[in-house]
Amino acid sequence: MTVGYTVFDTPIGACGLAWRDGAVVGTALPGSTAERTRAHLAKRFPDAVDSPVPEELRAVVDDVVALLSGEARDLRAAPLDYRDVPEFNRRAYDVARAIPPGKVLTYGDIAHQMGAPGSAQAVGQAMGSNPFPIIVPCHRVLGAGKNTGGFSAPGGVETKRRMLVIEGAFPEEPTLF
């Protein structure tokens, strides 16, 4: 089946969702404009068709909008198409999906939960190539010492921090402590 995608508004900008056969194949955090988000999705999925969201995925879009509005939402039920995702990454994403809004884990925490201590760097690489940001909440995964570290999505670390503030994991303003 052809990949479909859509761009939708959220409180932090236009996000995107791509799907195939009733499952999400990718998401896009907001770019500076809806057109940039659309262009990002079109580049990732060159044969995709800009389409209305299928009814079976409407709740995913609604939940992403609600989550980015500050409502606690559980996106673990969102169906993901893992067919192009390496097994290690899939396992890391499954652990990350269990992190509730307002909470964080480190890359090392995820490695330990996967039964792969010492693979924090590999977990970081998996999060950096996450095709499902927000649904797989890689923004809730931090470096050692709860450092925000890098974030490859549009807006970088500022977007990550903004999402964590919305979810209540970080204070509104940075403090000395």
PDB file of C-alpha atoms in Angstrom:
ATOM      1  CA  MET A   1       0.000   0.000   0.000  1.00  0.00           C
ATOM      2  CA  THR A   2       1.038   3.585  -0.577  1.00  0.00           C
ATOM      3  CA  VAL A   3       2.283   5.625   2.347  1.00  0.00           C
ATOM      4  CA  GLY A   4      -0.014   8.473   3.295  1.00  0.00           C
ATOM      5  CA  TYR A   5       0.899  11.474   5.382  1.00  0.00           C
ATOM      6  CA  THR A   6      -0.654  14.540   6.913  1.00  0.00           C
ATOM      7  CA  VAL A   7       0.485  17.669   8.713  1.00  0.00           C
ATOM      8  CA  PHE A   8      -1.519  18.936  11.683  1.00  0.00           C
ATOM      9  CA  ASP A   9      -1.316  21.850  14.108  1.00  0.00           C
ATOM     10  CA  THR A  10      -0.215  21.504  17.731  1.00  0.00           C
ATOM     11  CA  PRO A  11       0.579  24.098  20.406  1.00  0.00           C
ATOM     12  CA  ILE A  12       4.289  23.928  19.471  1.00  0.00           C
ATOM     13  CA  GLY A  13       3.803  23.981  15.693  1.00  0.00           C
ATOM     14  CA  ALA A  14       2.815  21.732  12.815  1.00  0.00           C
ATOM     15  CA  CYS A  15       3.622  18.044  13.367  1.00  0.00           C
ATOM     16  CA  GLY A  16       3.353  15.264  10.821  1.00  0.00           C
ATOM     17  CA  LEU A  17       2.197  11.664  10.690  1.00  0.00           C
ATOM     18  CA  ALA A  18       2.904   9.070   7.982  1.00  0.00           C
ATOM     19  CA  TRP A  19       1.183   5.670   7.762  1.00  0.00           C
ATOM     20  CA  ARG A  20       0.845   2.510   5.742  1.00  0.00           C
ATOM     21  CA  ASP A  21      -1.657  -0.312   6.146  1.00  0.00           C
ATOM     22  CA  GLY A  22      -3.209   1.222   9.290  1.00  0.00           C
ATOM     23  CA  ALA A  23       0.089   1.641  11.178  1.00  0.00           C
ATOM     24  CA  VAL A  24       2.356   4.640  11.716  1.00  0.00           C
ATOM     25  CA  VAL A  25       5.596   4.507   9.698  1.00  0.00           C
ATOM     26  CA  GLY A  26       6.883   7.882  10.842  1.00  0.00           C
ATOM     27  CA  THR A  27       6.184  11.127  12.602  1.00  0.00           C
ATOM     28  CA  ALA A  28       7.678  14.586  12.323  1.00  0.00           C
ATOM     29  CA  LEU A  29       8.162  17.111  15.078  1.00  0.00           C
ATOM     30  CA  PRO A  30       7.317  20.660  14.097  1.00  0.00           C
ATOM     31  CA  GLY A  31       9.523  22.529  11.679  1.00  0.00           C
ATOM     32  CA  SER A  32       9.465  26.305  11.561  1.00  0.00           C
ATOM     33  CA  THR A  33       6.410  26.144   9.251  1.00  0.00           C
ATOM     34  CA  ALA A  34       3.811  23.593   8.173  1.00  0.00           C
ATOM     35  CA  GLU A  35       5.434  23.641   4.730  1.00  0.00           C
ATOM     36  CA  ARG A  36       8.789  22.600   6.232  1.00  0.00           C
ATOM     37  CA  THR A  37       7.159  19.763   8.149  1.00  0.00           C
ATOM     38  CA  ARG A  38       5.429  18.652   4.944  1.00  0.00           C
ATOM     39  CA  ALA A  39       8.730  18.874   3.023  1.00  0.00           C
ATOM     40  CA  HIS A  40      10.465  16.808   5.716  1.00  0.00           C
ATOM     41  CA  LEU A  41       7.854  14.061   5.416  1.00  0.00           C
ATOM     42  CA  ALA A  42       7.947  14.176   1.615  1.00  0.00           C
ATOM     43  CA  LYS A  43      11.735  13.750   1.714  1.00  0.00           C
ATOM     44  CA  ARG A  44      11.538  10.783   4.114  1.00  0.00           C
ATOM     45  CA  PHE A  45       8.697   9.189   2.148  1.00  0.00           C
ATOM     46  CA  PRO A  46       9.153  10.309  -1.476  1.00  0.00           C
ATOM     47  CA  ASP A  47       6.267   8.238  -2.848  1.00  0.00           C
ATOM     48  CA  ALA A  48       3.865   9.238  -0.072  1.00  0.00           C
ATOM     49  CA  VAL A  49       0.570  10.960  -0.732  1.00  0.00           C
ATOM     50  CA  ASP A  50      -0.659  13.908   1.337  1.00  0.00           C
ATOM     51  CA  SER A  51      -4.015  12.566   2.587  1.00  0.00           C
ATOM     52  CA  PRO A  52      -6.582  12.891   5.346  1.00  0.00           C
ATOM     53  CA  VAL A  53      -5.793  10.759   8.390  1.00  0.00           C
ATOM     54  CA  PRO A  54      -7.526   7.371   8.266  1.00  0.00           C
ATOM     55  CA  GLU A  55     -10.207   6.990  10.920  1.00  0.00           C
ATOM     56  CA  GLU A  56      -8.243   4.215  12.700  1.00  0.00           C
ATOM     57  CA  LEU A  57      -5.348   6.660  13.280  1.00  0.00           C
ATOM     58  CA  ARG A  58      -7.396   9.759  14.132  1.00  0.00           C
ATOM     59  CA  ALA A  59      -6.971   9.095  17.863  1.00  0.00           C
ATOM     60  CA  VAL A  60      -3.175   9.148  17.432  1.00  0.00           C
ATOM     61  CA  VAL A  61      -3.302  12.676  16.004  1.00  0.00           C
ATOM     62  CA  ASP A  62      -5.752  13.781  18.712  1.00  0.00           C
ATOM     63  CA  ASP A  63      -3.546  12.301  21.437  1.00  0.00           C
ATOM     64  CA  VAL A  64      -0.387  13.984  20.095  1.00  0.00           C
ATOM     65  CA  VAL A  65      -2.185  17.351  20.044  1.00  0.00           C
ATOM     66  CA  ALA A  66      -3.495  16.769  23.582  1.00  0.00           C
ATOM     67  CA  LEU A  67      -0.079  15.664  24.865  1.00  0.00           C
ATOM     68  CA  LEU A  68       1.582  18.774  23.429  1.00  0.00           C
ATOM     69  CA  SER A  69      -1.189  20.822  25.072  1.00  0.00           C
ATOM     70  CA  GLY A  70      -0.115  19.516  28.468  1.00  0.00           C
ATOM     71  CA  GLU A  71      -2.578  16.653  28.891  1.00  0.00           C
ATOM     72  CA  ALA A  72      -1.172  13.315  30.001  1.00  0.00           C
ATOM     73  CA  ARG A  73      -1.791  10.878  27.154  1.00  0.00           C
ATOM     74  CA  ASP A  74      -0.605   7.317  26.704  1.00  0.00           C
ATOM     75  CA  LEU A  75       0.460   6.706  23.108  1.00  0.00           C
ATOM     76  CA  ARG A  76       1.553   3.079  23.623  1.00  0.00           C
ATOM     77  CA  ALA A  77      -1.545   1.812  21.809  1.00  0.00           C
ATOM     78  CA  ALA A  78      -0.612   3.679  18.624  1.00  0.00           C
ATOM     79  CA  PRO A  79       0.153   0.990  16.032  1.00  0.00           C
ATOM     80  CA  LEU A  80       3.712   1.254  14.701  1.00  0.00           C
ATOM     81  CA  ASP A  81       5.093  -0.294  11.527  1.00  0.00           C
ATOM     82  CA  TYR A  82       8.475  -1.624  12.687  1.00  0.00           C
ATOM     83  CA  ARG A  83       9.338  -3.424   9.439  1.00  0.00           C
ATOM     84  CA  ASP A  84      12.342  -1.171   8.676  1.00  0.00           C
ATOM     85  CA  VAL A  85      13.499  -0.811  12.305  1.00  0.00           C
ATOM     86  CA  PRO A  86      16.472  -2.864  13.588  1.00  0.00           C
ATOM     87  CA  GLU A  87      15.665  -5.253  16.465  1.00  0.00           C
ATOM     88  CA  PHE A  88      17.877  -3.435  19.012  1.00  0.00           C
ATOM     89  CA  ASN A  89      16.181  -0.118  18.214  1.00  0.00           C
ATOM     90  CA  ARG A  90      12.754  -1.702  18.472  1.00  0.00           C
ATOM     91  CA  ARG A  91      13.571  -3.025  21.941  1.00  0.00           C
ATOM     92  CA  ALA A  92      14.865   0.414  22.998  1.00  0.00           C
ATOM     93  CA  TYR A  93      11.729   2.076  21.608  1.00  0.00           C
ATOM     94  CA  ASP A  94       9.505  -0.355  23.508  1.00  0.00           C
ATOM     95  CA  VAL A  95      11.200   0.652  26.781  1.00  0.00           C
ATOM     96  CA  ALA A  96      10.972   4.354  25.899  1.00  0.00           C
ATOM     97  CA  ARG A  97       7.259   4.022  25.071  1.00  0.00           C
ATOM     98  CA  ALA A  98       6.648   2.934  28.670  1.00  0.00           C
ATOM     99  CA  ILE A  99       8.016   6.226  30.089  1.00  0.00           C
ATOM    100  CA  PRO A 100       4.954   8.217  31.191  1.00  0.00           C
ATOM    101  CA  PRO A 101       4.580  11.942  30.513  1.00  0.00           C
ATOM    102  CA  GLY A 102       6.389  13.955  33.175  1.00  0.00           C
ATOM    103  CA  LYS A 103       9.022  11.270  33.757  1.00  0.00           C
ATOM    104  CA  VAL A 104      12.440  10.651  32.206  1.00  0.00           C
ATOM    105  CA  LEU A 105      15.012   7.870  31.945  1.00  0.00           C
ATOM    106  CA  THR A 106      18.645   7.989  30.919  1.00  0.00           C
ATOM    107  CA  TYR A 107      20.153   6.099  27.996  1.00  0.00           C
ATOM    108  CA  GLY A 108      21.838   3.894  30.604  1.00  0.00           C
ATOM    109  CA  ASP A 109      18.505   3.217  32.344  1.00  0.00           C
ATOM    110  CA  ILE A 110      17.049   1.995  29.066  1.00  0.00           C
ATOM    111  CA  ALA A 111      20.117  -0.162  28.374  1.00  0.00           C
ATOM    112  CA  HIS A 112      19.723  -1.798  31.799  1.00  0.00           C
ATOM    113  CA  GLN A 113      15.996  -2.390  31.279  1.00  0.00           C
ATOM    114  CA  MET A 114      16.821  -4.028  27.951  1.00  0.00           C
ATOM    115  CA  GLY A 115      19.256  -6.346  29.713  1.00  0.00           C
ATOM    116  CA  ALA A 116      22.125  -4.749  27.792  1.00  0.00           C
ATOM    117  CA  PRO A 117      24.143  -2.786  30.377  1.00  0.00           C
ATOM    118  CA  GLY A 118      26.988  -0.901  28.805  1.00  0.00           C
ATOM    119  CA  SER A 119      25.019  -0.117  25.652  1.00  0.00           C
ATOM    120  CA  ALA A 120      23.907   3.398  26.600  1.00  0.00           C
ATOM    121  CA  GLN A 121      25.668   4.830  23.534  1.00  0.00           C
ATOM    122  CA  ALA A 122      23.816   2.380  21.258  1.00  0.00           C
ATOM    123  CA  VAL A 123      20.544   3.396  22.928  1.00  0.00           C
ATOM    124  CA  GLY A 124      21.437   7.031  22.223  1.00  0.00           C
ATOM    125  CA  GLN A 125      22.030   6.199  18.573  1.00  0.00           C
ATOM    126  CA  ALA A 126      18.695   4.360  18.428  1.00  0.00           C
ATOM    127  CA  MET A 127      16.907   7.374  19.901  1.00  0.00           C
ATOM    128  CA  GLY A 128      18.710   9.631  17.418  1.00  0.00           C
ATOM    129  CA  SER A 129      17.295   7.610  14.525  1.00  0.00           C
ATOM    130  CA  ASN A 130      13.803   7.268  16.012  1.00  0.00           C
ATOM    131  CA  PRO A 131      11.314   7.395  13.116  1.00  0.00           C
ATOM    132  CA  PHE A 132       8.381   7.911  15.540  1.00  0.00           C
ATOM    133  CA  PRO A 133       9.174  10.947  17.756  1.00  0.00           C
ATOM    134  CA  ILE A 134       6.459  11.765  20.281  1.00  0.00           C
ATOM    135  CA  ILE A 135       4.874   8.304  19.913  1.00  0.00           C
ATOM    136  CA  VAL A 136       8.244   6.841  20.881  1.00  0.00           C
ATOM    137  CA  PRO A 137       9.067   9.629  23.338  1.00  0.00           C
ATOM    138  CA  CYS A 138      12.804   9.951  22.761  1.00  0.00           C
ATOM    139  CA  HIS A 139      12.536  13.444  24.277  1.00  0.00           C
ATOM    140  CA  ARG A 140      12.022  11.687  27.642  1.00  0.00           C
ATOM    141  CA  VAL A 141      15.422  10.004  27.357  1.00  0.00           C
ATOM    142  CA  LEU A 142      18.336  11.952  28.777  1.00  0.00           C
ATOM    143  CA  GLY A 143      22.082  11.612  29.056  1.00  0.00           C
ATOM    144  CA  ALA A 144      23.946  10.683  32.205  1.00  0.00           C
ATOM    145  CA  GLY A 145      23.237  13.077  35.051  1.00  0.00           C
ATOM    146  CA  LYS A 146      19.862  13.915  33.447  1.00  0.00           C
ATOM    147  CA  ASN A 147      21.603  16.069  30.836  1.00  0.00           C
ATOM    148  CA  THR A 148      19.322  16.899  27.885  1.00  0.00           C
ATOM    149  CA  GLY A 149      22.215  16.115  25.545  1.00  0.00           C
ATOM    150  CA  GLY A 150      21.585  16.402  21.837  1.00  0.00           C
ATOM    151  CA  PHE A 151      18.289  16.198  20.016  1.00  0.00           C
ATOM    152  CA  SER A 152      18.200  15.818  16.266  1.00  0.00           C
ATOM    153  CA  ALA A 153      14.630  17.011  15.717  1.00  0.00           C
ATOM    154  CA  PRO A 154      13.838  20.476  14.365  1.00  0.00           C
ATOM    155  CA  GLY A 155      14.562  23.014  17.080  1.00  0.00           C
ATOM    156  CA  GLY A 156      17.152  20.723  18.687  1.00  0.00           C
ATOM    157  CA  VAL A 157      17.522  20.653  22.462  1.00  0.00           C
ATOM    158  CA  GLU A 158      15.156  23.622  22.832  1.00  0.00           C
ATOM    159  CA  THR A 159      12.313  21.546  21.320  1.00  0.00           C
ATOM    160  CA  LYS A 160      13.176  18.646  23.642  1.00  0.00           C
ATOM    161  CA  ARG A 161      13.216  20.926  26.670  1.00  0.00           C
ATOM    162  CA  ARG A 162       9.960  22.596  25.606  1.00  0.00           C
ATOM    163  CA  MET A 163       8.243  19.211  25.339  1.00  0.00           C
ATOM    164  CA  LEU A 164       9.558  18.169  28.767  1.00  0.00           C
ATOM    165  CA  VAL A 165       8.307  21.456  30.292  1.00  0.00           C
ATOM    166  CA  ILE A 166       4.857  20.900  28.731  1.00  0.00           C
ATOM    167  CA  GLU A 167       4.783  17.394  30.225  1.00  0.00           C
ATOM    168  CA  GLY A 168       5.910  18.626  33.655  1.00  0.00           C
ATOM    169  CA  ALA A 169       9.276  16.839  33.695  1.00  0.00           C
ATOM    170  CA  PHE A 170      11.264  20.104  33.769  1.00  0.00           C
ATOM    171  CA  PRO A 171      10.536  23.426  35.469  1.00  0.00           C
ATOM    172  CA  GLU A 172       9.382  26.287  33.231  1.00  0.00           C
ATOM    173  CA  GLU A 173      12.603  28.226  33.755  1.00  0.00           C
ATOM    174  CA  PRO A 174      16.029  26.688  34.284  1.00  0.00           C
ATOM    175  CA  THR A 175      17.276  26.950  37.854  1.00  0.00           C
ATOM    176  CA  LEU A 176      20.683  26.655  39.447  1.00  0.00           C
ATOM    177  CA  PHE A 177      19.631  23.448  41.219  1.00  0.00           C
TER     178      PHE A 177
END
